[in-house]
Short mmCIF file of C-alpha atoms in Angstrom, two decimals:
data_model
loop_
_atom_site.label_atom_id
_atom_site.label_comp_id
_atom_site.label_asym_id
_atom_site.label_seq_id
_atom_site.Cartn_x
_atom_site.Cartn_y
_atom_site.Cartn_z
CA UNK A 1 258.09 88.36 212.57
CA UNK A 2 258.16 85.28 214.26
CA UNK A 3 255.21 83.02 215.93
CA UNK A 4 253.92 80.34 218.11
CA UNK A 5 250.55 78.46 216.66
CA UNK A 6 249.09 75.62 218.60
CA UNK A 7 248.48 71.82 217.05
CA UNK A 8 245.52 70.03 218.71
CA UNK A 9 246.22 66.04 218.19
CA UNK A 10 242.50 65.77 218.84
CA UNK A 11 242.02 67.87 215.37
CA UNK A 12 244.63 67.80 213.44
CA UNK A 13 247.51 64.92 213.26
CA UNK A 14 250.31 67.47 212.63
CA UNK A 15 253.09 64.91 213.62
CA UNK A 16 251.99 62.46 210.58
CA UNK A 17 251.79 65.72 208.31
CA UNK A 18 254.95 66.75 208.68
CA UNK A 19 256.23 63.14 208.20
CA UNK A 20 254.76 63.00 204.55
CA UNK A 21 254.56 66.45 203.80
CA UNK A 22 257.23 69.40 203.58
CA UNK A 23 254.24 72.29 203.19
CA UNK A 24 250.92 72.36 205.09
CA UNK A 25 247.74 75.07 204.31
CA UNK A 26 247.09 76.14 208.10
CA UNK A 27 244.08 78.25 209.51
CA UNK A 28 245.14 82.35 209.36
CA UNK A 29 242.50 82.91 211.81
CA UNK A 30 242.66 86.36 212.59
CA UNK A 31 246.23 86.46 212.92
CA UNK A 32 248.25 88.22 210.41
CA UNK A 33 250.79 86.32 209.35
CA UNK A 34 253.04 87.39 206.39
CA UNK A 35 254.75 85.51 203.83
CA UNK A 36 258.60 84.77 205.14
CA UNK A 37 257.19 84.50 208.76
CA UNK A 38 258.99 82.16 210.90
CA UNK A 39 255.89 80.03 212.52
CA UNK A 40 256.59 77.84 215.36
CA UNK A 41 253.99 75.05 216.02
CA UNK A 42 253.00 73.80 219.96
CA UNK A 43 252.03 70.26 219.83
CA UNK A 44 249.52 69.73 222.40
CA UNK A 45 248.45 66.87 224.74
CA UNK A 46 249.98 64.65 225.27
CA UNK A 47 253.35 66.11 223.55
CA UNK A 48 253.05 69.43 225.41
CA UNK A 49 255.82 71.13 222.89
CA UNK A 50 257.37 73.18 220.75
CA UNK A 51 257.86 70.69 217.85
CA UNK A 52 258.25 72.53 214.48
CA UNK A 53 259.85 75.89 213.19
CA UNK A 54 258.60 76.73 209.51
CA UNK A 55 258.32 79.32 207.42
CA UNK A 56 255.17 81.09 205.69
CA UNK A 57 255.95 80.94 201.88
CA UNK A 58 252.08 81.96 200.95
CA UNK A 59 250.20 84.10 202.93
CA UNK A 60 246.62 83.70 201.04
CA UNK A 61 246.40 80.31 199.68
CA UNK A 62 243.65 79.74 197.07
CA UNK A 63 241.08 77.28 197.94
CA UNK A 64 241.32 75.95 194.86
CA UNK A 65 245.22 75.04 195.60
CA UNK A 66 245.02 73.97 199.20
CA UNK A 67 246.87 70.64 200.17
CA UNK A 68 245.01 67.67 200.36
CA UNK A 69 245.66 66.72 203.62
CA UNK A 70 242.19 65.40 204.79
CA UNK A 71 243.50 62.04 205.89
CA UNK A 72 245.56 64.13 208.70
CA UNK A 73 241.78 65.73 209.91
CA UNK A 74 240.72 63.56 212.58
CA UNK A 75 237.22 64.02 211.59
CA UNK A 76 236.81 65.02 207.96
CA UNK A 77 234.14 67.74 208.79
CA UNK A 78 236.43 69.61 211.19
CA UNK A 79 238.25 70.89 207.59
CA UNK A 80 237.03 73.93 206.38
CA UNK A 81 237.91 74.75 202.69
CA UNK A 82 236.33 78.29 202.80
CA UNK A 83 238.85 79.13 205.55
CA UNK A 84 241.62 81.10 204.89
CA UNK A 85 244.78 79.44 205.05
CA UNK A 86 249.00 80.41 205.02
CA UNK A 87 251.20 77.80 203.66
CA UNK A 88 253.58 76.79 206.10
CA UNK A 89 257.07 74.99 204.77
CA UNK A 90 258.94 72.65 207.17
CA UNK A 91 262.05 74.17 207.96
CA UNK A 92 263.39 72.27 211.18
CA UNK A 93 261.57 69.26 213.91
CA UNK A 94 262.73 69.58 217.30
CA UNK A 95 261.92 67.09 220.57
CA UNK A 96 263.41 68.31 223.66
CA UNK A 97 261.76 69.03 226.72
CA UNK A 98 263.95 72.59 226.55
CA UNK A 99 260.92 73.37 224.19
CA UNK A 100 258.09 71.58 226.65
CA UNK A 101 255.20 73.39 228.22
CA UNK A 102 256.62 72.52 232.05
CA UNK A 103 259.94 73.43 231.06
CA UNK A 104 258.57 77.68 229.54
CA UNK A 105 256.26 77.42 232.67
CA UNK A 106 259.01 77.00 234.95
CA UNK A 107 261.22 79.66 233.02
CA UNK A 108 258.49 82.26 233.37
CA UNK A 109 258.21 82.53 230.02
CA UNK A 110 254.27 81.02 229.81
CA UNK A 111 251.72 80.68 231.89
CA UNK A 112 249.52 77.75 232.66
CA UNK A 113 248.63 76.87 228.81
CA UNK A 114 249.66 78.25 225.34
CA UNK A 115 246.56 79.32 223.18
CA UNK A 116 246.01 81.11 220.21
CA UNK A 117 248.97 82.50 218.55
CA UNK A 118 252.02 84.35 220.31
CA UNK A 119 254.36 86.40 218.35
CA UNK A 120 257.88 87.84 218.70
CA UNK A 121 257.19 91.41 219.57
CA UNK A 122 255.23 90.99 222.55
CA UNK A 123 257.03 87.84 223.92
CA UNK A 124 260.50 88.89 222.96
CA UNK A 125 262.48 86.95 226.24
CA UNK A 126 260.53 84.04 225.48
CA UNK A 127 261.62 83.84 221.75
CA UNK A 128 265.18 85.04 222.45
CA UNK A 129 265.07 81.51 224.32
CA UNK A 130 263.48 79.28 221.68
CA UNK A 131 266.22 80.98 219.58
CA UNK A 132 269.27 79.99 221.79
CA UNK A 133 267.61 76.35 222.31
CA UNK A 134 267.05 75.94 218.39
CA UNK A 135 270.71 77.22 217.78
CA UNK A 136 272.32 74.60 219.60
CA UNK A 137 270.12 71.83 218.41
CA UNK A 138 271.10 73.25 215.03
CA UNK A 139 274.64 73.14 215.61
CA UNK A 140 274.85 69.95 217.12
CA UNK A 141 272.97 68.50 213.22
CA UNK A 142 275.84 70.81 211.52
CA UNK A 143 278.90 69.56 213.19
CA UNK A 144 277.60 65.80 212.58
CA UNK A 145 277.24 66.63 208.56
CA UNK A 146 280.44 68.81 207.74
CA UNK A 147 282.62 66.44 206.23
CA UNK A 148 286.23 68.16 206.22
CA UNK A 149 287.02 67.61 210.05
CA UNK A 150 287.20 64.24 211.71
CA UNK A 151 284.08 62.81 213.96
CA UNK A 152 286.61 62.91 216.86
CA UNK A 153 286.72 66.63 216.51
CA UNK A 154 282.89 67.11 215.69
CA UNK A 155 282.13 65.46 219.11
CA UNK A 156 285.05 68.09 220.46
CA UNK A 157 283.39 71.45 218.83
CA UNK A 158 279.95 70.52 219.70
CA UNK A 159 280.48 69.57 223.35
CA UNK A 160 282.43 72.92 224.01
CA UNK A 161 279.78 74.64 222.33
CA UNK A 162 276.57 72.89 224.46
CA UNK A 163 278.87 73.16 227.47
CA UNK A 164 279.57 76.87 227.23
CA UNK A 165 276.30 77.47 226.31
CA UNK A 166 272.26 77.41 227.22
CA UNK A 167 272.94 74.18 228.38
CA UNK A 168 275.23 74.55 231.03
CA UNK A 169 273.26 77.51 231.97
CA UNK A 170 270.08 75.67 232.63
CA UNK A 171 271.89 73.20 234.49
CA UNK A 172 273.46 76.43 236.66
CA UNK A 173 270.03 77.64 237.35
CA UNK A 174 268.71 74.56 237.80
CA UNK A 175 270.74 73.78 240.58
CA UNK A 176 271.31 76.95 242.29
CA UNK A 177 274.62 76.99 240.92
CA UNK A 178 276.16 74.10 243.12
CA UNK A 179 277.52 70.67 242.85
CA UNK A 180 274.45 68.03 242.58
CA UNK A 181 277.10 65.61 244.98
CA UNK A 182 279.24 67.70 247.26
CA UNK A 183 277.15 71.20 247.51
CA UNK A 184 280.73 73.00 246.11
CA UNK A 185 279.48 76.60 244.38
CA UNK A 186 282.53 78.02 242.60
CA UNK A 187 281.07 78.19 239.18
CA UNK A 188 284.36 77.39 237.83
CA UNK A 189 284.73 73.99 239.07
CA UNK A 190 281.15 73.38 237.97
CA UNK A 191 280.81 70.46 234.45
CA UNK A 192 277.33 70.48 232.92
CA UNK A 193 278.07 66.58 233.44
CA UNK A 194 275.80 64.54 230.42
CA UNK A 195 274.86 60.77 231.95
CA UNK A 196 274.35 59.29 228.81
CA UNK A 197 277.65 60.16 227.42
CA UNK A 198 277.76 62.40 224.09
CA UNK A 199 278.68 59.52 221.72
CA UNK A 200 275.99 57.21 222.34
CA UNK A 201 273.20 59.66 222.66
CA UNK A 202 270.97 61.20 219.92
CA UNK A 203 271.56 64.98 218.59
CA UNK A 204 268.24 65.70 220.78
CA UNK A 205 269.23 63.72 224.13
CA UNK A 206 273.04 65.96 223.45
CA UNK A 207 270.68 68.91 224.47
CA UNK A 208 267.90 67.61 226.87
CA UNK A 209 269.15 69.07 230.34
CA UNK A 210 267.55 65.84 231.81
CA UNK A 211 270.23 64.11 230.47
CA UNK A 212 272.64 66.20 232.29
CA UNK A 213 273.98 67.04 235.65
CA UNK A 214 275.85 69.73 237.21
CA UNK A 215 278.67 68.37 239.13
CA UNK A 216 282.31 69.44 240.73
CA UNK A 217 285.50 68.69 238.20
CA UNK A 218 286.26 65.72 240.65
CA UNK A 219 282.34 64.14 240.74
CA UNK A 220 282.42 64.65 236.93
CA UNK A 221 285.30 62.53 236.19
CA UNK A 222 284.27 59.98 238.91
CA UNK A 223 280.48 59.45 237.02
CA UNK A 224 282.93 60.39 233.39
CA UNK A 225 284.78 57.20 234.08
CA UNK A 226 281.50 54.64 235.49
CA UNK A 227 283.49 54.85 238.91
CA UNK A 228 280.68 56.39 240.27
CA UNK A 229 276.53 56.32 239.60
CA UNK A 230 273.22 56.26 241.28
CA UNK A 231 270.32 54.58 242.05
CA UNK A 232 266.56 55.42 241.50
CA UNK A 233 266.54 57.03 244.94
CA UNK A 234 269.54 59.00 243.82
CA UNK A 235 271.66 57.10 246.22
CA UNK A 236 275.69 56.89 245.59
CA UNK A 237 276.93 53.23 244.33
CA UNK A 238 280.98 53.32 243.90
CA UNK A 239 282.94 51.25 242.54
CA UNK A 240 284.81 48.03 243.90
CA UNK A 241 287.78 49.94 242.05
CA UNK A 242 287.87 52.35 244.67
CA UNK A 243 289.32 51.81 247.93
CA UNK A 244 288.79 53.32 251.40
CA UNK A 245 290.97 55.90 251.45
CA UNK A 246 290.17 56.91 247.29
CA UNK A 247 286.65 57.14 248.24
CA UNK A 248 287.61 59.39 251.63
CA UNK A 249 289.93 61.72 249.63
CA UNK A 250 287.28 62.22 246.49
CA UNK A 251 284.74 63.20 249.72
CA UNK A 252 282.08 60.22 248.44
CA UNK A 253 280.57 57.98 251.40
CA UNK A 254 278.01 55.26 251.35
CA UNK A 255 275.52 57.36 252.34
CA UNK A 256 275.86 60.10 249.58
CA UNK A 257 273.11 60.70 246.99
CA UNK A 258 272.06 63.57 244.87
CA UNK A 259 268.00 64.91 244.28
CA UNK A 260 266.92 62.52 241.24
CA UNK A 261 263.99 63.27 239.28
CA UNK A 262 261.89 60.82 237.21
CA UNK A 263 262.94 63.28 234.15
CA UNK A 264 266.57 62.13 234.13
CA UNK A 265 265.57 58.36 235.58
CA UNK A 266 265.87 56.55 232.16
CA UNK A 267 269.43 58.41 231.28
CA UNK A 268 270.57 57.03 234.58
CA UNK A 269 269.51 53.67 234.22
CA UNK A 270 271.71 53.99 230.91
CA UNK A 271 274.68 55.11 232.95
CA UNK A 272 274.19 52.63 235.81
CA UNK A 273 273.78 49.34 233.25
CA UNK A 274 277.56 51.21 231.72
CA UNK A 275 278.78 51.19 235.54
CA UNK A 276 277.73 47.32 235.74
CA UNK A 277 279.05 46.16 232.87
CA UNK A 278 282.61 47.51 234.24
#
């Protein structure tokens, strides 16, 4: 079985934990969660996330064994000892907004606020898609740490596999399946387009969809190559490098722009510094 539980920072200080600790005692409540459980944790205000994936290794802890853990306890009173508490072991830490609270609203997976405890048999689409989102992340880490194959070809089998995948997908649906630039909807001209390229971002940016944008083969290689970029308004800016009749035949004007969010603004004020520095 697999879970959601919910972190309140005003409580509990689950981030700091999980930075000194590999195992935390957490409340059973009424839920029945069995040893070799996969437990998710939402982080609440103001993370608003999916941040953890562990695993229940006791499902009864004696009081006289729980962690001591108090300093984490906001208030010292708000611990209960006579509680009962399952251990939970750090497996993975994720921090993508993939995982966020707007991001499962928007899906349709949650509504308005997650409380309590969900669990895989009644929210089955909803964990299919933490699964595909955890996946990549995870194979993005595993690429970066096998040693045999050179990091030229890392970058290579993790890029096919976020472009192929949930990420490109997201992007699709994101955008109504058409070209953020031109409006062009043939799916197989389509890049999920990444604006802080692949090598310089973090294995968590490699998956963030705000660091991404869908965009025609053409537009792709344009912003690829720092010919291209945008301003804060989403506005076009082209390069000196590109005459007249370039910018008439790759259909780019002046006066082209794209939708830009705040999400994506700090990935394309990464971008746009690369385009000024060329």
């Amino acid at each position: 079985m697999e879970w959601i539980r919910t972190a309140d920072m005003g409580t509990y200080d689950v981030i700091a934990a999980f930075a000194e600790l590999s195992e935390i005692d957490w409340s059973k409540s009424r839920f029945g969660i069995e040893e070799g459980d996969i437990v998710y944790i939402y982080v609440g205000a103001p993370y608003s996330r999916i941040m953890f994936k562990t695993i229940c290794t006791n499902q009864m802890v004696d009081k006289n064994d729980i962690i001591d853990d108090i300093k984490f306890w906001i208030t010292e009173d708000q611990f209960d000892i006579d509680n009962q508490y399952v251990r939970l072991k750090l497996i993975s830490n994720y921090d993508t907004d993939e995982l966020s609270l707007n991001r499962l609203n928007k899906l349709g997976f949650i509504k308005k606020r997650i409380q309590g405890a969900y669990k895989s048999i009644n929210y089955p689409e909803l964990f299919s898609y933490i699964g595909r989102i955890k996946l990549n992340i995870d194979y993005v880490n595993e690429a970066y740490t096998v040693p045999s194959i050179s990091e030229t070809e890392k970058e290579i089998l993790a890029k096919a596999r976020i472009g192929q995948g949930i990420y490109r997908d997201n992007l699709l649906n994101k955008h109504e399946s058409r070209c953020m630039l031109c409006g062009l909807q043939y799916k197989g001209l389509l890049i999920a387009s990444h604006i802080k390229e692949w090598s310089e971002a973090n294995n968590e940016e490699r998956v963030d969809c705000n660091n991404g944008l869908l965009l025609c083969t053409l537009h792709d290689s344009l912003f690829d190559k720092h010919l291209i970029t945008f301003d804060d308004n989403g506005k076009i800016m082209i390069s000196t490098k590109l005459n007249t009749k370039d910018r008439a035949l790759c259909n780019i004007t002046e006066e082209s722009k794209i939708e830009m969010e705040s999400r994506i603004a700090k990935y394309m004020a990464y971008h746009r510094n690369k385009f000024l520095e060329e």
